[in-house]
Structures are given as C-alpha cells and as structure tokens.
Amino acid sequence: MSRIAHISDLHFGREIDQVAEDLLEDLRRLRPDRILISGDLTQRARRREFAQAGDYLERLPAPTVVVPGNHDVPLYNLWQRFALPLARYKHRIDGDLTPIAEDDETAVMGINTARSLTLKSGRISYWQMARIRQYFCGVDDRKFKILVTHHPFLAPTADDQGVGRYRRTLAVIKPCNLDLLLAGHFHMSFSTGVHDVYLAQAPSILILQAGTAISDRTRGEPNAYNLLEVAKGRVELEVRVHRQDGFAAQRRRVFTKEAGRWVSPGSAASEEPIPD
Ligand SMILES: [Fe+2]
Ligand SMILES: [Fe+2]
C-alpha cells in the first residue's frame, strides 16, 4: 500500500499561517510516501505569492507532484495572462506542466487544466488526452494509476461545471485502466454526490476532491485535505480537517474494486464520522 496526501488550493496570499504550519506538522507525523497538489497555489499569481508557495513546497516532507490552477494564471496583467500565462509558476514551482512520478506500486501524472481565456473552468486539450493515454496505457496494470488535475471531471453540485472535454477524455483514456482522478478547485472535500453520480456513469475510475488546505477561502467547510492509502483494487480515504489544535481525521471511507467497478458499502450513510 502507498500512503498519499492529496492537498489542494493553498492560495498563498490568502493563506492562514497557523493552518499552514499545522498542515506541515500533520504531514510530518503521518509520513506520506508522496504529496499530490492539485493547483491554485496562489491567490493572484503574484511573484511574492509564488515565492511563498515555492518556499512552502520545499518544506513538505515527501516528494510532490504539482499542477497549476486557474488562480496561478495572472488575471489583470493581460500581457502575462495571454503571452506567458504560467511563466511565474514554471519559474518558481515546476517547469514541467505534465509531471510524472512512478514507483513500484503507483504511477502518477499531473496535467494543467488552467487556461488564459476562461476565468474559472478549465479544459483538457486533445494533445493532453493523447499524452495521458500514451503514458498510462504504457504503465503496467498492476500499478495504481492516478491522474491529478485542478478542475475536477465532475463538479460537486449541479450548478457547477466539470473540466471541459471530460467526457471525451474519459473515452480516450478508457483502455488505460486508470484508478483514481484527484482534483480541487471547488474548495469542497470529497463529495459523495460526485461519487454516486459517477458510479452510475463510469464506475471504473474513482473521483475524489479536496477542500482548500490552508487558505481562508473556505466554502462552508473547514480547511481540509485527503489522506489516502491506495493499493490495486482498494482505496482508504480519510478526510482530515483543521480544528483548533491542528488537523485531525473527520471521516473515513473505504472503496474496493470488484469486477472492474469501484464500490463502497452504502453511500453517504456509510461514511464513518469520527467524533470530536
Ligand atoms: Fe481555488
Ligand atoms: Fe481554482
């Protein structure tokens, strides 16, 4: 089994210092094998915010895979936004917009879904679809395969939209046996609604989302991140939320893959809340 921390939407510029320190403390204690970061590292893509984010990432206690989010593209500086949309991200965070990390048990790829032309909702390009397929179809199916994006394939509520071309992407990557899609953007933790809708549509891939890990831009939920234990055919999810004295487990859910479909005992009701 591999232990993976999935954190998202750090939004440096709107970070809460104490929560940021508490997250580092929690991750040091739990010692994940890898930390996956699904975008929106900054609030306004300012140089200072990227410097803070870069310094923070260097303090994380495990290797990372990072993708940018829509907030990492400059909004008001039109030259930056259209000519060099991710120059600051590439300079301080990662020059590779299609990062890959692989070990004996897991294969992870991140792709950039942030676009200069759309303020909020992102998109997957045809080139990216081909790249995802080329990589994951070449990986041994005994490895647990994870794709990280900022914009999720399915939105948490009916009023929101999933990433552009998600249906097409799912069709293109179908032969590659992906196990898990991780995303952020909506600042809402794992949503049973998303999962249950998705179960009906394409049950072979599990979708999980993380809340905002350390920023004050919470959306009706506390700061949170996902701690995952993954092995082929099994995912144990623990949503860890911030409380007064640091991060702690709020709820857990186990998924198993049976006959090519992810199943979880019951649905929302089976999520095991952990008392305060
Ligand atoms: Fe965000
Ligand atoms: Fe976002």
Short mmCIF file of C-alpha atoms and ligand atoms in Angstrom, two decimals:
data_model
loop_
_atom_site.label_atom_id
_atom_site.label_comp_id
_atom_site.label_asym_id
_atom_site.label_seq_id
_atom_site.Cartn_x
_atom_site.Cartn_y
_atom_site.Cartn_z
CA MET A 1 0.00 0.00 0.00
CA SER A 2 1.10 3.54 -0.66
CA ARG A 3 0.22 6.45 1.56
CA ILE A 4 -0.65 9.56 -0.40
CA ALA A 5 -1.56 13.02 0.82
CA HIS A 6 -3.75 14.99 -1.58
CA ILE A 7 -3.72 18.72 -0.84
CA SER A 8 -5.23 21.50 -2.91
CA ASP A 9 -5.98 25.20 -3.29
CA LEU A 10 -3.31 26.59 -1.00
CA HIS A 11 -3.93 30.14 -2.31
CA PHE A 12 -0.83 31.84 -0.97
CA GLY A 13 -1.83 35.47 -0.49
CA ARG A 14 -4.89 34.22 1.39
CA GLU A 15 -3.16 31.55 3.46
CA ILE A 16 -3.67 31.23 7.20
CA ASP A 17 -0.21 30.96 8.77
CA GLN A 18 -1.24 28.74 11.67
CA VAL A 19 -3.15 26.33 9.42
CA ALA A 20 -0.17 26.15 7.05
CA GLU A 21 2.14 25.25 9.94
CA ASP A 22 -0.38 22.74 11.32
CA LEU A 23 -0.56 21.04 7.92
CA LEU A 24 3.23 20.66 7.81
CA GLU A 25 3.12 19.22 11.31
CA ASP A 26 0.38 16.73 10.39
CA LEU A 27 2.21 15.61 7.24
CA ARG A 28 5.48 15.18 9.14
CA ARG A 29 3.71 12.93 11.61
CA LEU A 30 1.80 10.87 9.03
CA ARG A 31 4.77 10.49 6.68
CA PRO A 32 3.06 10.03 3.30
CA ASP A 33 5.08 8.43 0.50
CA ARG A 34 4.04 11.20 -1.84
CA ILE A 35 2.15 14.50 -1.75
CA LEU A 36 -0.07 15.41 -4.71
CA ILE A 37 -1.06 19.07 -5.07
CA SER A 38 -3.98 19.90 -7.32
CA GLY A 39 -3.45 23.57 -8.13
CA ASP A 40 -4.29 27.13 -7.08
CA LEU A 41 -1.02 27.59 -5.25
CA THR A 42 -1.53 31.36 -5.25
CA GLN A 43 -4.38 33.82 -4.97
CA ARG A 44 -3.42 36.20 -7.80
CA ALA A 45 -0.34 34.67 -9.44
CA ARG A 46 1.88 37.38 -7.94
CA ARG A 47 5.64 36.87 -7.78
CA ARG A 48 5.59 37.20 -4.00
CA GLU A 49 2.85 34.58 -3.68
CA PHE A 50 4.76 32.12 -5.86
CA ALA A 51 7.87 32.73 -3.74
CA GLN A 52 5.88 31.89 -0.59
CA ALA A 53 4.33 28.81 -2.24
CA GLY A 54 7.72 27.63 -3.50
CA ASP A 55 9.29 28.03 -0.06
CA TYR A 56 6.39 26.11 1.49
CA LEU A 57 6.62 23.25 -1.01
CA GLU A 58 10.30 22.88 -0.19
CA ARG A 59 9.36 22.26 3.44
CA LEU A 60 6.96 19.41 2.62
CA PRO A 61 8.21 16.08 3.99
CA ALA A 62 7.73 13.94 0.85
CA PRO A 63 8.23 14.14 -2.92
CA THR A 64 5.49 16.08 -4.68
CA VAL A 65 3.55 16.13 -7.93
CA VAL A 66 2.10 19.60 -8.58
CA VAL A 67 -0.24 21.07 -11.18
CA PRO A 68 -1.29 24.74 -11.54
CA GLY A 69 -4.82 26.08 -11.13
CA ASN A 70 -6.75 28.98 -12.64
CA HIS A 71 -5.53 31.31 -9.87
CA ASP A 72 -1.95 30.65 -10.94
CA VAL A 73 -2.60 32.46 -14.24
CA PRO A 74 -2.34 36.29 -13.88
CA LEU A 75 -5.77 37.87 -14.07
CA TYR A 76 -5.18 41.60 -14.59
CA ASN A 77 -1.82 41.73 -16.35
CA LEU A 78 -3.05 40.91 -19.85
CA TRP A 79 0.41 40.52 -21.36
CA GLN A 80 1.32 37.99 -18.67
CA ARG A 81 -2.03 36.34 -18.90
CA PHE A 82 -2.09 35.65 -22.60
CA ALA A 83 1.55 35.62 -23.68
CA LEU A 84 3.17 34.00 -20.63
CA PRO A 85 0.29 32.63 -18.56
CA LEU A 86 2.29 30.23 -16.43
CA ALA A 87 5.76 31.81 -16.59
CA ARG A 88 5.84 32.58 -12.87
CA TYR A 89 4.55 29.12 -11.96
CA LYS A 90 7.17 27.50 -14.16
CA HIS A 91 9.91 29.69 -12.79
CA ARG A 92 9.26 29.06 -9.10
CA ILE A 93 7.19 25.86 -8.80
CA ASP A 94 7.80 23.44 -11.67
CA GLY A 95 8.86 23.92 -15.28
CA ASP A 96 7.10 20.69 -16.21
CA LEU A 97 3.34 21.07 -16.79
CA THR A 98 2.91 17.33 -17.31
CA PRO A 99 4.76 15.89 -14.31
CA ILE A 100 5.08 12.15 -13.81
CA ALA A 101 6.11 10.15 -10.75
CA GLU A 102 6.27 6.39 -10.65
CA ASP A 103 7.41 3.74 -8.21
CA ASP A 104 6.83 0.01 -7.76
CA GLU A 105 3.19 0.44 -6.72
CA THR A 106 1.87 3.69 -8.15
CA ALA A 107 2.00 5.77 -11.32
CA VAL A 108 1.02 9.44 -11.11
CA MET A 109 0.62 12.03 -13.84
CA GLY A 110 -0.48 15.65 -13.50
CA ILE A 111 -1.84 17.84 -16.27
CA ASN A 112 -2.53 21.55 -16.44
CA THR A 113 -6.20 22.41 -16.98
CA ALA A 114 -5.91 26.19 -16.36
CA ARG A 115 -6.48 28.35 -19.44
CA SER A 116 -5.90 32.05 -20.17
CA LEU A 117 -9.19 32.53 -21.95
CA THR A 118 -11.50 31.09 -19.36
CA LEU A 119 -11.57 32.71 -15.98
CA LYS A 120 -12.74 29.74 -13.99
CA SER A 121 -13.49 26.49 -15.75
CA GLY A 122 -10.58 24.67 -17.27
CA ARG A 123 -10.13 22.40 -20.23
CA ILE A 124 -8.21 19.35 -21.37
CA SER A 125 -6.59 19.69 -24.80
CA TYR A 126 -6.50 16.96 -27.43
CA TRP A 127 -2.73 16.87 -27.08
CA GLN A 128 -3.13 16.28 -23.33
CA MET A 129 -5.64 13.46 -23.90
CA ALA A 130 -3.14 11.76 -26.19
CA ARG A 131 -0.36 12.28 -23.68
CA ILE A 132 -2.42 10.82 -20.79
CA ARG A 133 -3.28 7.82 -22.91
CA GLN A 134 0.28 7.32 -24.12
CA TYR A 135 1.63 7.34 -20.58
CA PHE A 136 -0.97 5.34 -18.68
CA CYS A 137 -1.52 2.72 -21.37
CA GLY A 138 2.22 2.09 -21.20
CA VAL A 139 2.19 1.52 -17.43
CA ASP A 140 1.79 -1.98 -16.03
CA ASP A 141 -1.83 -2.51 -14.92
CA ARG A 142 -0.61 -3.88 -11.60
CA LYS A 143 0.33 -0.34 -10.62
CA PHE A 144 -2.22 2.03 -9.12
CA LYS A 145 -2.74 4.81 -11.68
CA ILE A 146 -3.59 8.37 -10.59
CA LEU A 147 -4.28 11.45 -12.71
CA VAL A 148 -4.13 14.86 -10.99
CA THR A 149 -5.90 17.94 -12.40
CA HIS A 150 -7.00 21.22 -10.87
CA HIS A 151 -10.51 21.21 -12.34
CA PRO A 152 -12.41 18.03 -11.47
CA PHE A 153 -14.01 15.78 -14.07
CA LEU A 154 -17.33 16.18 -12.31
CA ALA A 155 -18.48 19.21 -10.36
CA PRO A 156 -19.75 18.81 -6.81
CA THR A 157 -23.10 20.49 -7.48
CA ALA A 158 -25.44 20.75 -10.45
CA ASP A 159 -24.71 24.49 -10.72
CA ASP A 160 -21.02 23.95 -11.32
CA GLN A 161 -19.23 22.53 -14.34
CA GLY A 162 -16.63 19.81 -14.67
CA VAL A 163 -13.46 20.34 -16.67
CA GLY A 164 -14.00 20.97 -20.38
CA ARG A 165 -13.96 17.85 -22.60
CA TYR A 166 -14.09 15.47 -19.65
CA ARG A 167 -16.38 13.02 -21.43
CA ARG A 168 -14.13 12.88 -24.45
CA THR A 169 -11.10 12.43 -22.21
CA LEU A 170 -12.73 9.55 -20.33
CA ALA A 171 -13.45 7.84 -23.64
CA VAL A 172 -9.89 8.32 -24.89
CA ILE A 173 -8.24 7.03 -21.73
CA LYS A 174 -10.65 4.16 -21.14
CA PRO A 175 -8.29 1.38 -22.30
CA CYS A 176 -5.58 2.50 -19.86
CA ASN A 177 -7.29 1.34 -16.65
CA LEU A 178 -6.86 4.45 -14.56
CA ASP A 179 -7.83 4.00 -10.93
CA LEU A 180 -8.22 7.48 -9.48
CA LEU A 181 -8.76 11.11 -10.50
CA LEU A 182 -7.79 13.78 -7.98
CA ALA A 183 -8.75 17.45 -8.21
CA GLY A 184 -9.63 20.58 -6.25
CA HIS A 185 -10.91 23.99 -7.42
CA PHE A 186 -14.33 23.99 -5.75
CA HIS A 187 -12.89 24.10 -2.23
CA MET A 188 -15.10 21.21 -1.21
CA SER A 189 -13.78 17.93 0.14
CA PHE A 190 -14.69 14.57 -1.27
CA SER A 191 -18.32 14.68 -2.23
CA THR A 192 -20.45 11.58 -2.00
CA GLY A 193 -22.72 13.19 -4.58
CA VAL A 194 -19.98 13.28 -7.16
CA HIS A 195 -19.01 9.75 -6.43
CA ASP A 196 -22.52 8.41 -6.58
CA VAL A 197 -23.26 10.19 -9.87
CA TYR A 198 -20.02 8.96 -11.25
CA LEU A 199 -20.65 5.41 -10.14
CA ALA A 200 -23.59 5.34 -12.49
CA GLN A 201 -21.66 6.79 -15.42
CA ALA A 202 -18.18 5.33 -15.43
CA PRO A 203 -17.61 3.29 -12.32
CA SER A 204 -14.14 2.06 -13.11
CA ILE A 205 -12.42 5.28 -12.03
CA LEU A 206 -12.84 6.86 -8.63
CA ILE A 207 -13.09 10.66 -8.35
CA LEU A 208 -12.04 12.47 -5.20
CA GLN A 209 -11.75 16.14 -4.45
CA ALA A 210 -10.01 18.05 -1.71
CA GLY A 211 -11.05 21.25 0.05
CA THR A 212 -8.77 24.25 0.44
CA ALA A 213 -5.88 23.09 2.61
CA ILE A 214 -4.67 26.31 4.19
CA SER A 215 -6.50 29.37 2.80
CA ASP A 216 -9.34 31.43 4.24
CA ARG A 217 -11.37 30.85 1.04
CA THR A 218 -13.37 28.03 2.57
CA ARG A 219 -16.76 27.21 1.10
CA GLY A 220 -18.89 26.09 4.00
CA GLU A 221 -16.28 23.56 5.09
CA PRO A 222 -13.20 23.81 7.30
CA ASN A 223 -9.70 23.61 5.83
CA ALA A 224 -9.14 20.00 4.81
CA TYR A 225 -7.07 17.55 2.82
CA ASN A 226 -7.31 13.90 1.82
CA LEU A 227 -5.10 11.18 3.22
CA LEU A 228 -5.22 8.04 1.07
CA GLU A 229 -3.94 4.52 1.44
CA VAL A 230 -4.01 3.04 -2.04
CA ALA A 231 -3.33 -0.40 -3.42
CA LYS A 232 -4.57 -2.02 -6.59
CA GLY A 233 -8.29 -2.54 -6.05
CA ARG A 234 -8.53 -0.69 -2.74
CA VAL A 235 -8.64 2.93 -1.56
CA GLU A 236 -8.94 4.01 2.05
CA LEU A 237 -9.87 7.68 2.26
CA GLU A 238 -9.51 9.77 5.37
CA VAL A 239 -10.62 13.39 5.18
CA ARG A 240 -8.51 15.36 7.65
CA VAL A 241 -9.90 18.72 8.70
CA HIS A 242 -8.42 21.60 10.64
CA ARG A 243 -9.60 22.14 14.17
CA GLN A 244 -8.37 24.45 16.86
CA ASP A 245 -5.40 22.30 17.77
CA GLY A 246 -4.41 21.07 14.31
CA PHE A 247 -5.56 18.62 11.64
CA ALA A 248 -7.49 15.52 12.63
CA ALA A 249 -9.46 12.76 10.90
CA GLN A 250 -13.05 13.81 10.27
CA ARG A 251 -14.40 10.88 8.27
CA ARG A 252 -13.26 7.71 6.57
CA ARG A 253 -14.49 5.66 3.68
CA VAL A 254 -13.19 2.51 2.01
CA PHE A 255 -13.60 1.72 -1.69
CA THR A 256 -12.90 -1.63 -3.28
CA LYS A 257 -12.86 -2.53 -6.94
CA GLU A 258 -14.97 -5.52 -7.79
CA ALA A 259 -15.28 -6.82 -11.34
CA GLY A 260 -13.78 -3.57 -12.62
CA ARG A 261 -16.15 -1.28 -10.68
CA TRP A 262 -15.43 0.75 -7.60
CA VAL A 263 -17.87 0.01 -4.83
CA SER A 264 -18.23 1.32 -1.34
CA PRO A 265 -20.55 -0.13 1.26
CA GLY A 266 -23.71 2.01 1.09
CA SER A 267 -23.25 5.66 0.25
CA ALA A 268 -23.26 8.80 2.37
CA ALA A 269 -24.70 6.98 5.34
CA SER A 270 -21.80 4.56 5.41
CA GLU A 271 -19.24 7.28 5.69
CA GLU A 272 -17.88 6.80 9.13
CA PRO A 273 -17.84 10.09 11.01
CA ILE A 274 -15.16 10.38 13.62
CA PRO A 275 -16.41 12.05 16.77
CA ASP A 276 -14.73 15.21 18.02
FE FE B 1 -9.05 27.52 -5.59
FE FE B 2 -9.49 27.05 -8.97
#
